[in-house]
XYZ file of C-alpha atoms in Angstrom:
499
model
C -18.606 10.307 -40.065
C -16.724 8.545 -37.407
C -18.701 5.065 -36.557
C -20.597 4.597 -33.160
C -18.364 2.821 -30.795
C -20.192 -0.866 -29.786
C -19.541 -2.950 -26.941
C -17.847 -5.836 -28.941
C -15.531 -3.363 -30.762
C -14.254 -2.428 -27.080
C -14.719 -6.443 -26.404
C -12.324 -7.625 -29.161
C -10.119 -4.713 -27.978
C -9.502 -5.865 -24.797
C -9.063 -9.965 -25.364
C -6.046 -8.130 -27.738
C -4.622 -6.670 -24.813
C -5.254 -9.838 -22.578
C -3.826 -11.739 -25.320
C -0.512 -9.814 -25.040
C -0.480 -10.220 -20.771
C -0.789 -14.073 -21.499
C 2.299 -13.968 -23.942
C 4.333 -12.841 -21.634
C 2.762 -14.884 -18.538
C 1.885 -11.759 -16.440
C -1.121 -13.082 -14.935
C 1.215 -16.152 -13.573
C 3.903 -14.627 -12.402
C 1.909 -11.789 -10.456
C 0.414 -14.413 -9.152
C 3.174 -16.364 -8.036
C 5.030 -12.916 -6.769
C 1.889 -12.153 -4.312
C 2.046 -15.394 -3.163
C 5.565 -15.514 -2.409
C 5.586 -12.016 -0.880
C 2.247 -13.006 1.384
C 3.776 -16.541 2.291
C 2.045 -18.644 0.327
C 5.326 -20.347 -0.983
C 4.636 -24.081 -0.211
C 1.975 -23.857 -2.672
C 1.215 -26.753 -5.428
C 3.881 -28.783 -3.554
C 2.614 -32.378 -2.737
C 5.282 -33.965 -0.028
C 2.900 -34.668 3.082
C 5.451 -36.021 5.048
C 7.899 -32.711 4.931
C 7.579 -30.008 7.463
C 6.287 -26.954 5.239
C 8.783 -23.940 6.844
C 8.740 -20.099 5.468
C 11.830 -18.151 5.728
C 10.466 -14.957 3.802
C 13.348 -12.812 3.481
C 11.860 -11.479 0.134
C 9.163 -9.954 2.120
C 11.566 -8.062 4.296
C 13.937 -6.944 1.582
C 10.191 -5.361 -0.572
C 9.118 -3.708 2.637
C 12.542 -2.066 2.942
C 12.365 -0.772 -0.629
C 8.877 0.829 -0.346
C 10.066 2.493 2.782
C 13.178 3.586 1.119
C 11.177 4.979 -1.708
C 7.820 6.574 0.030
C 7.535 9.506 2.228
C 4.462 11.344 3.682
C 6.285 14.722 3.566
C 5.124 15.283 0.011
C 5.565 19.051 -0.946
C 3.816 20.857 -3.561
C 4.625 24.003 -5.348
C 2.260 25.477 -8.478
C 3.096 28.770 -9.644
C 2.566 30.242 -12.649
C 4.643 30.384 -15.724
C 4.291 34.213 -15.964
C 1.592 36.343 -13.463
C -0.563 38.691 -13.865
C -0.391 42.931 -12.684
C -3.160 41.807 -9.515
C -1.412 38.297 -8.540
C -4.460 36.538 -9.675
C -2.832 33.570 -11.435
C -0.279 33.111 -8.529
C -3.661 33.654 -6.532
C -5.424 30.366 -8.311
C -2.123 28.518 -8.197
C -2.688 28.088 -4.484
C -6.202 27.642 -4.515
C -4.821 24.104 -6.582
C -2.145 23.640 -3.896
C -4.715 24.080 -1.152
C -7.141 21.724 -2.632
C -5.128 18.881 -3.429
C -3.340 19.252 0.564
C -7.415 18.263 1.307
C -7.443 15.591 -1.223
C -4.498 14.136 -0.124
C -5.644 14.091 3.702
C -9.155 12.915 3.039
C -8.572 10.371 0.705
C -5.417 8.960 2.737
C -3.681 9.578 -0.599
C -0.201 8.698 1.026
C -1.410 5.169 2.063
C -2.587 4.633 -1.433
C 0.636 5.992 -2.925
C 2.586 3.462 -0.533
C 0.147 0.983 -1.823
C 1.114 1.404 -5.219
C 4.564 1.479 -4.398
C 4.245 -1.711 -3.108
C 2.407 -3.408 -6.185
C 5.146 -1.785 -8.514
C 7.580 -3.599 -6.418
C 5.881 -7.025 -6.221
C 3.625 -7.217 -9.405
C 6.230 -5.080 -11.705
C 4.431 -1.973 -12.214
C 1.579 0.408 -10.750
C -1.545 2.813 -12.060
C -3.383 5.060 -9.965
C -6.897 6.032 -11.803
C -8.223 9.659 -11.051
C -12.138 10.007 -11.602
C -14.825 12.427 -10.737
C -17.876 11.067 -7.726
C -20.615 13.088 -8.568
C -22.335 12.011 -5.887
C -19.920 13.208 -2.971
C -21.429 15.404 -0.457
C -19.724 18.191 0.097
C -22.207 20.440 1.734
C -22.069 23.210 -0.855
C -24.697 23.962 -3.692
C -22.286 21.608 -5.687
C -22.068 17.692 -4.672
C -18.904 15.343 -6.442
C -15.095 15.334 -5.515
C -12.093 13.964 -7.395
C -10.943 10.642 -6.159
C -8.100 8.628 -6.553
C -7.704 4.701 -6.896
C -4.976 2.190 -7.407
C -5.230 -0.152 -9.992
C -3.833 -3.339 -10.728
C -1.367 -3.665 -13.878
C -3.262 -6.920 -14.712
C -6.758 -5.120 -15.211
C -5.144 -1.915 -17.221
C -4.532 -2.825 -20.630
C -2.412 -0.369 -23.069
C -3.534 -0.369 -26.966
C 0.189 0.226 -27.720
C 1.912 -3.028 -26.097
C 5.321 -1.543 -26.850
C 5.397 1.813 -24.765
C 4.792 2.431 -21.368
C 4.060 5.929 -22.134
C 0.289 6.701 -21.167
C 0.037 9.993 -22.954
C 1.108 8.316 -26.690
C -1.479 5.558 -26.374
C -4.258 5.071 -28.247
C -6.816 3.970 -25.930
C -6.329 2.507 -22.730
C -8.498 0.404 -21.124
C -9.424 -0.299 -16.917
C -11.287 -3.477 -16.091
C -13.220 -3.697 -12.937
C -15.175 -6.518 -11.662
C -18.665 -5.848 -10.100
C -21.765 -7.701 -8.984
C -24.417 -7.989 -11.432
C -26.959 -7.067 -9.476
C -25.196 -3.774 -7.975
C -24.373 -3.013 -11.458
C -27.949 -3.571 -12.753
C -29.291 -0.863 -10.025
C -26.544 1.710 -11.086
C -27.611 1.025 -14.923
C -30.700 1.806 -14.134
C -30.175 4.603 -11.856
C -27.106 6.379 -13.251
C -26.885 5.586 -16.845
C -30.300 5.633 -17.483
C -31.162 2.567 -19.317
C -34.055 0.310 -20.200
C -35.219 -2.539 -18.035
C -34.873 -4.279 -21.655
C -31.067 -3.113 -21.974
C -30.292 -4.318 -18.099
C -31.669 -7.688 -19.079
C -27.976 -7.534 -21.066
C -26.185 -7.456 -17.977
C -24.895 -10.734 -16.998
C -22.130 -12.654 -15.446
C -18.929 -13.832 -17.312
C -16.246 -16.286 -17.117
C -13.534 -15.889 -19.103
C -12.047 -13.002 -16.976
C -8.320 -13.765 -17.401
C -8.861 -17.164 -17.597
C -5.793 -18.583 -15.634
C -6.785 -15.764 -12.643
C -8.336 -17.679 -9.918
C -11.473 -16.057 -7.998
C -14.708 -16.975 -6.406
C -18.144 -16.072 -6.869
C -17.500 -15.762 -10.599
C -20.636 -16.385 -11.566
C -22.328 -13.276 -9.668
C -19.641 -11.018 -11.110
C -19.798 -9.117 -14.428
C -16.788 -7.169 -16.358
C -16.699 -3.804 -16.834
C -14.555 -1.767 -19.147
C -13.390 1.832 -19.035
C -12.448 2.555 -22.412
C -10.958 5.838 -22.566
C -9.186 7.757 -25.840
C -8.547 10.821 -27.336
C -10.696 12.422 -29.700
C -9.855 16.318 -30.911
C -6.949 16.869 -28.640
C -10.074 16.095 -25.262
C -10.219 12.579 -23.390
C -13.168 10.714 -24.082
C -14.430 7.317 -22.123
C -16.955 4.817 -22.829
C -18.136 2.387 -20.188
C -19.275 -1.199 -21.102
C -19.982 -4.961 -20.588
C -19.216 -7.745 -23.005
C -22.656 -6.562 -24.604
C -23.987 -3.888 -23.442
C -22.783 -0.309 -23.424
C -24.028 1.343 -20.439
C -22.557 5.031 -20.970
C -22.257 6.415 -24.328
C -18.948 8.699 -25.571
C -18.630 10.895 -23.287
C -16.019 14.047 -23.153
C -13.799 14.456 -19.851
C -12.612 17.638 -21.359
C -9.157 16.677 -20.074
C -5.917 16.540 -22.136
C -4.286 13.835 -21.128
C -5.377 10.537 -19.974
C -6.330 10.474 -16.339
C -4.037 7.532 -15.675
C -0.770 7.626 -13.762
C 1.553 4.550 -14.502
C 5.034 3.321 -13.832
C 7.033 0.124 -13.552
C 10.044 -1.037 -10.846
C 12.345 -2.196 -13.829
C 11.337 -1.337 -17.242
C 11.378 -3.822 -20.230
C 11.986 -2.298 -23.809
C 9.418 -2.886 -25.929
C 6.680 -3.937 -23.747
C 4.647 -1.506 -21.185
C 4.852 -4.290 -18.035
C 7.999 -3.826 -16.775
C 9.361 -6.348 -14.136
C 9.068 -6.873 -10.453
C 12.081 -7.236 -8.056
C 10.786 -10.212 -7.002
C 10.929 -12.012 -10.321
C 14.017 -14.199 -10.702
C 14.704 -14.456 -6.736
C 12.002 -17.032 -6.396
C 13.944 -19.749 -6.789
C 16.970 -18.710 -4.039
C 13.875 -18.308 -1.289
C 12.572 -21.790 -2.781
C 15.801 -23.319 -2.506
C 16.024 -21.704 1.549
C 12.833 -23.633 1.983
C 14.006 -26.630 0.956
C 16.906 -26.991 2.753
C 15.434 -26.142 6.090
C 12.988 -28.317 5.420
C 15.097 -31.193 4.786
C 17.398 -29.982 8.070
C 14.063 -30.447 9.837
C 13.360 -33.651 8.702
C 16.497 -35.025 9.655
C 16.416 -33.556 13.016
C 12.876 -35.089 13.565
C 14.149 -38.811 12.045
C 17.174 -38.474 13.083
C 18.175 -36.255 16.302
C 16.728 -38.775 19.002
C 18.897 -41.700 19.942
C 17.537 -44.980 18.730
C 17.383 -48.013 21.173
C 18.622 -50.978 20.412
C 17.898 -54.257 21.921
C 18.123 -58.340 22.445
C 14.583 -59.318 21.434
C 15.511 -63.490 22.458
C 15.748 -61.677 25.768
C 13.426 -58.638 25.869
C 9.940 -58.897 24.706
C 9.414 -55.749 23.723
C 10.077 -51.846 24.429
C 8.725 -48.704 23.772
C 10.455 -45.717 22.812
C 8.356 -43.672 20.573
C 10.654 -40.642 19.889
C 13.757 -42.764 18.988
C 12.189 -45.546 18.146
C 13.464 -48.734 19.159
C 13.999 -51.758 17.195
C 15.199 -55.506 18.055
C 17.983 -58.016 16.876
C 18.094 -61.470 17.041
C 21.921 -61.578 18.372
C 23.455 -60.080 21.515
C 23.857 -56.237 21.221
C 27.983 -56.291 22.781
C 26.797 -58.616 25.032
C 24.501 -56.082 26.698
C 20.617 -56.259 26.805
C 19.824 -52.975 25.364
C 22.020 -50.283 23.615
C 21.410 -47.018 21.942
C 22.816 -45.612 18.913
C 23.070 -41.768 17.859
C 23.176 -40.616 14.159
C 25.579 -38.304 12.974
C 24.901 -34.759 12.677
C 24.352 -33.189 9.471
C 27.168 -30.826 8.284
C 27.426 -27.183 9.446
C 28.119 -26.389 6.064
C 24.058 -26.904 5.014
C 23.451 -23.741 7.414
C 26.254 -21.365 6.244
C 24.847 -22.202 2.694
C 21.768 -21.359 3.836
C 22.765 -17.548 5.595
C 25.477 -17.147 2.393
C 22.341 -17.357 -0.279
C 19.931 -15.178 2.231
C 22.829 -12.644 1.833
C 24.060 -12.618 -1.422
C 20.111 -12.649 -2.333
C 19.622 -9.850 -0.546
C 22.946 -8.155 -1.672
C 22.472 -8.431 -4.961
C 18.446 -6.848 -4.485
C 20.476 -4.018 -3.047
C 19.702 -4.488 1.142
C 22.450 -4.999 3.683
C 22.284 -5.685 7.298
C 22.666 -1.201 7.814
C 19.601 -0.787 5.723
C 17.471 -3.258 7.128
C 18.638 -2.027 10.413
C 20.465 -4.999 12.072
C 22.997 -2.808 12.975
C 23.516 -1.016 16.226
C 23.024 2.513 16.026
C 26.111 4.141 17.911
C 26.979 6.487 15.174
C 23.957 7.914 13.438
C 25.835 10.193 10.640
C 27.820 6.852 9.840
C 24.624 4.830 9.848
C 22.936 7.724 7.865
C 26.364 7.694 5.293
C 25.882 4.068 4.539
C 21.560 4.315 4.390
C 22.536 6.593 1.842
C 25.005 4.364 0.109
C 22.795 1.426 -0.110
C 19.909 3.116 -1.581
C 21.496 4.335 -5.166
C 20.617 1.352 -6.097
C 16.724 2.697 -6.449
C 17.252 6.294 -7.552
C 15.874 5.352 -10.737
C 12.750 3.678 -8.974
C 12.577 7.013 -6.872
C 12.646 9.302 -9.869
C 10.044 6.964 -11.459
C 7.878 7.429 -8.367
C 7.954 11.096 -7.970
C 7.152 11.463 -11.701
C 4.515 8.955 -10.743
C 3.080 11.585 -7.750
C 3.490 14.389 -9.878
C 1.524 12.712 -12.599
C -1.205 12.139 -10.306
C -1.391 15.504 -9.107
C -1.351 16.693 -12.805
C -4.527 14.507 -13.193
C -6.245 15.490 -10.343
C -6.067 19.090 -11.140
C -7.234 18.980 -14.904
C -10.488 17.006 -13.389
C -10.815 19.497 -10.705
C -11.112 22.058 -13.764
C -13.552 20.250 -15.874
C -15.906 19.022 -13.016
C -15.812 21.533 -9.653
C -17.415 24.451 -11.321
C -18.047 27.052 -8.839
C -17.196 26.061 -5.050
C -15.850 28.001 -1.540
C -12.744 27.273 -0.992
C -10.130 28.522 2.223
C -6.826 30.065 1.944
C -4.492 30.123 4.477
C -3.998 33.747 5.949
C -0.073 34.095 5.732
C 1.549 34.733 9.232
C -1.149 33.484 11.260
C -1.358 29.720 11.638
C -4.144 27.844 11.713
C -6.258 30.810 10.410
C -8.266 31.074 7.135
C -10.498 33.175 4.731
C -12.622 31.811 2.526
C -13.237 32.566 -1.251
C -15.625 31.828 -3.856
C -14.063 30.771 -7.379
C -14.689 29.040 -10.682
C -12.343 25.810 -11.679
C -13.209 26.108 -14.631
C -11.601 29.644 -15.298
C -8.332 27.846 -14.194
C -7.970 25.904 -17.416
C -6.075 28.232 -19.086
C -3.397 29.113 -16.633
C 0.720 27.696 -17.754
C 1.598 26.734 -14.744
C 4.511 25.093 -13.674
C 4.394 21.991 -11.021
C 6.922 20.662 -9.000
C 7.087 18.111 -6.147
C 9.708 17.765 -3.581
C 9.183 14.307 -1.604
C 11.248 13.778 1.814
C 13.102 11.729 2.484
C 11.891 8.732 4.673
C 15.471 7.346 6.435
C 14.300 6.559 10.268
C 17.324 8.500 11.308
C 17.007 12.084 9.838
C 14.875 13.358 11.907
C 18.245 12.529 14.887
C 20.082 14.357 12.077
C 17.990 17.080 11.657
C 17.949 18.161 15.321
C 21.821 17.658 15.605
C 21.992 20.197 12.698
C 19.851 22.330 14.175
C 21.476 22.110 17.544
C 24.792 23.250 16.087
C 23.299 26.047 14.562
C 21.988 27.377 17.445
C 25.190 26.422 19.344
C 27.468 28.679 16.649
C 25.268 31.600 17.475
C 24.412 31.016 13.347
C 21.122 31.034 14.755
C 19.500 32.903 17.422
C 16.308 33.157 17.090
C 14.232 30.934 19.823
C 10.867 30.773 17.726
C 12.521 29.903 14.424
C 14.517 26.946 16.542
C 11.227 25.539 17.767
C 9.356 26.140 14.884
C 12.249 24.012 12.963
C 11.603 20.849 15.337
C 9.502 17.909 13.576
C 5.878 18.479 14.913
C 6.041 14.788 16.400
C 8.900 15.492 18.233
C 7.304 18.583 19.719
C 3.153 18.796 19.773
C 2.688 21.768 21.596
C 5.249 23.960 19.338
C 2.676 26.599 19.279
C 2.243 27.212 22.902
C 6.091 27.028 23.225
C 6.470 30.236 20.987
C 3.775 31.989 22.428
């Protein structure tokens, strides 16, 4: 008989994993990454009397990347490995499709997919957690909806340390930080428990203990402990002590946990961040235009000289002035300029912002400071400087498509029967509605794909010079299927136009 799974089992577990992060300094070098990419890059640095400037070209060159890398035009296509004689399976296959359009545009899935993007990029990798709210209203006779959140690498911890592959682990664990007392009215109102088994339910400190954070002592850990047991997912949720819902089966296959990393690391499951090891080039940018700005202030204003046996005193508080005992040439006041630093400090300066960002794989055309007289040219070299991340893109849309994956196995082990709306083909904007079981879905093969669009500022200029040469060449000639080709934003009222 397999033994009861206890909250310091799951404990010991986890201060494993957190054992591992620590090895490899994760927690300090995500945080020094946000703080560099945020603009906190002065930090820890005690020189009062320098100027403090920010020249975060990091920033600009991880903002390019996401929007190299994400797209809203997401497309979806589910069909089934082999249909049925009546179309049904084909039939379900788009009741997934048509679901998960809804998902994506209540939830703002694309800003959280951006959002994860983003952490990969800065922190090294990023997770996306899919979980079923009971509680949703949906205003039919059955409440709950599948949502979708992003989650930190440094609060998901892999049992296998060595593989970043989420379906091969062992168990897999989320941490979450919540406020006891929230936590001790959900305990009691969700899970069930005894006012004697909340009294277990306290704040801890020794959440990743080099992770800075206030109100610690009102905050409490909780773990999502989730494994496989019998080819089905299974989760426990627990504190340090207390284990506030039992083994429970999310009659899922696979773990409902998307996951990838910006550059992976063999043998380990964090990968690493593009920021890590440019630090120091925007540190050493800092420092020299801080130092140029220091010498400007100390040194840029003229100082006055003069005969103090023959002037008193003078004031001159931006040069400063300062007296001799001796004549000054004879004269009763002089001034004297320093020399200017060398040129050479700034060309240093732009030749390390370059090569830094050269080397990350961003030129001027890609970030744009070019001018755009020839967009096919501009377009040609977009396209040049971003092979560089086709292996981040192909990680990403395996990351969507895992997602998607996730969300529909919970949508088949939690919906149960629901009204859902199908478009009617050939009439836009117009649907039927149909009343279906998710769970009968479990059994179809289906095969997924996801084609994500591309997100250069410039195709949509390329898109309408394409299709104004087709129409041009009389290739094609149809007025309704030319409007209905032009990106919606570029033409609203399409609709009225082809009526």
């Amino acid at each position: 008989m397999k033994d009861k799974i206890t909250a310091e089992a799951i404990w010991k577990k986890r201060k494993a994993c957190v054992e591992y992060n620590q090895s490899i300094d994760l927690y300090d070098t995500v945080k020094e990454n946000e703080n560099f990419y945020v603009g906190k890059q002065w930090e820890g640095v005690n020189a009062p009397d320098l100027d403090k400037p920010i020249f975060n070209f990091l920033k600009r060159v991880v903002s390019y990347f996401v929007s190299m890398i994400c797209s809203d035009d997401i497309t979806i296509n589910i069909e089934p490995f082999k249909d049925d004689e009546n179309g049904t399976k084909s039939l379900y296959c788009q009741f997934f499709k048509e679901e998960i359009y809804a998902l994506f545009e209540r939830q703002k899935i694309p800003s959280k997919l951006r959002q994860a993007v983003r952490d990969c990029a800065v922190d090294g990798d990023a997770a996306m957690y899919t979980y079923f709210e009971p509680g949703f209203e949906t205003h039919q006779s059955i409440k709950g909806a599948v949502f979708v959140e992003n989650t930190e690498n440094t609060s998901i911890l892999f049992g296998n340390h060595s593989s970043s592959d989420v379906s091969k682990q062992p168990y897999i664990i989320i941490e979450q930080r919540r406020y006891v007392d929230s936590l001790k009215e959900e305990a009691k109102e969700l899970y069930k428990l005894t006012d004697e088994q909340i009294e277990n339910i306290h704040s801890d400190n020794d959440y990743q203990e080099n992770k800075e954070e206030k109100g610690t002592n009102q905050l409490c850990t909780v773990l999502f402990y989730f494994f496989k047991s019998k080819g089905s997912v299974h989760y426990v949720i627990s504190t340090k002590h207390l284990i506030l819902k039992e083994d429970t089966d999310l009659e899922i296959p696979d773990y409902p946990i998307s996951y990838f990393s910006w550059d992976k690391i063999k043998n380990s499951y964090h990968g690493q961040a593009v920021l890590t090891g440019m630090i120091p080039n925007q540190i050493y940018v800092n420092k020299l235009f801080a130092m140029c700005m220091l010498y400007t202030q100390r040194m840029g204003f003229p100082w006055t000289v003069f005969d103090r046996t023959k002037i008193e005193q003078v004031t001159n508080k931006i040069g400063q002035a300062f007296g001799t005992n001796p004549d000054v040439a004879n004269k009763l006041m002089d001034f004297y300029k320093a020399p200017d630093f060398s040129s050479q400090i700034l060309n240093l300066i732009d030749i390390v912002i370059n090569y830094t960002r050269d080397f990350m794989g961003a030129n001027d055309a890609s970030l744009g400071n070019v001018k755009p007289d020839n967009t096919s040219a501009i377009i040609a070299v977009q396209e040049a400087s971003s092979i560089p991340l086709q292996m981040q893109k192909q990680a990403y849309n395996q990351f969507v498509e895992d997602t998607i994956r996730n969300m529909i196995d919970m949508m088949c082990a939690t919906y149960g029967t629901r009204e859902v709306r199908m478009p009617v083909h050939g009439q836009k904007g117009v649907y039927e509605y149909m009343t279906i079981d998710f769970s009968e879905l479990k059994g179809i093969n289906y095969s997924l794909s996801i084609d994500i669009g591309s997100s250069s500022p410039y195709d949509e200029n390329s898109r309408m010079q394409t299709l104004g040469n087709l129409w041009d060449r009389k290739i094609l000639d149809d007025a309704a299927v030319f409007v209905d080709s032009i990106p919606d934003k570029l033409l609203p009222n399409k609709d009225e136009i082809i009526k």
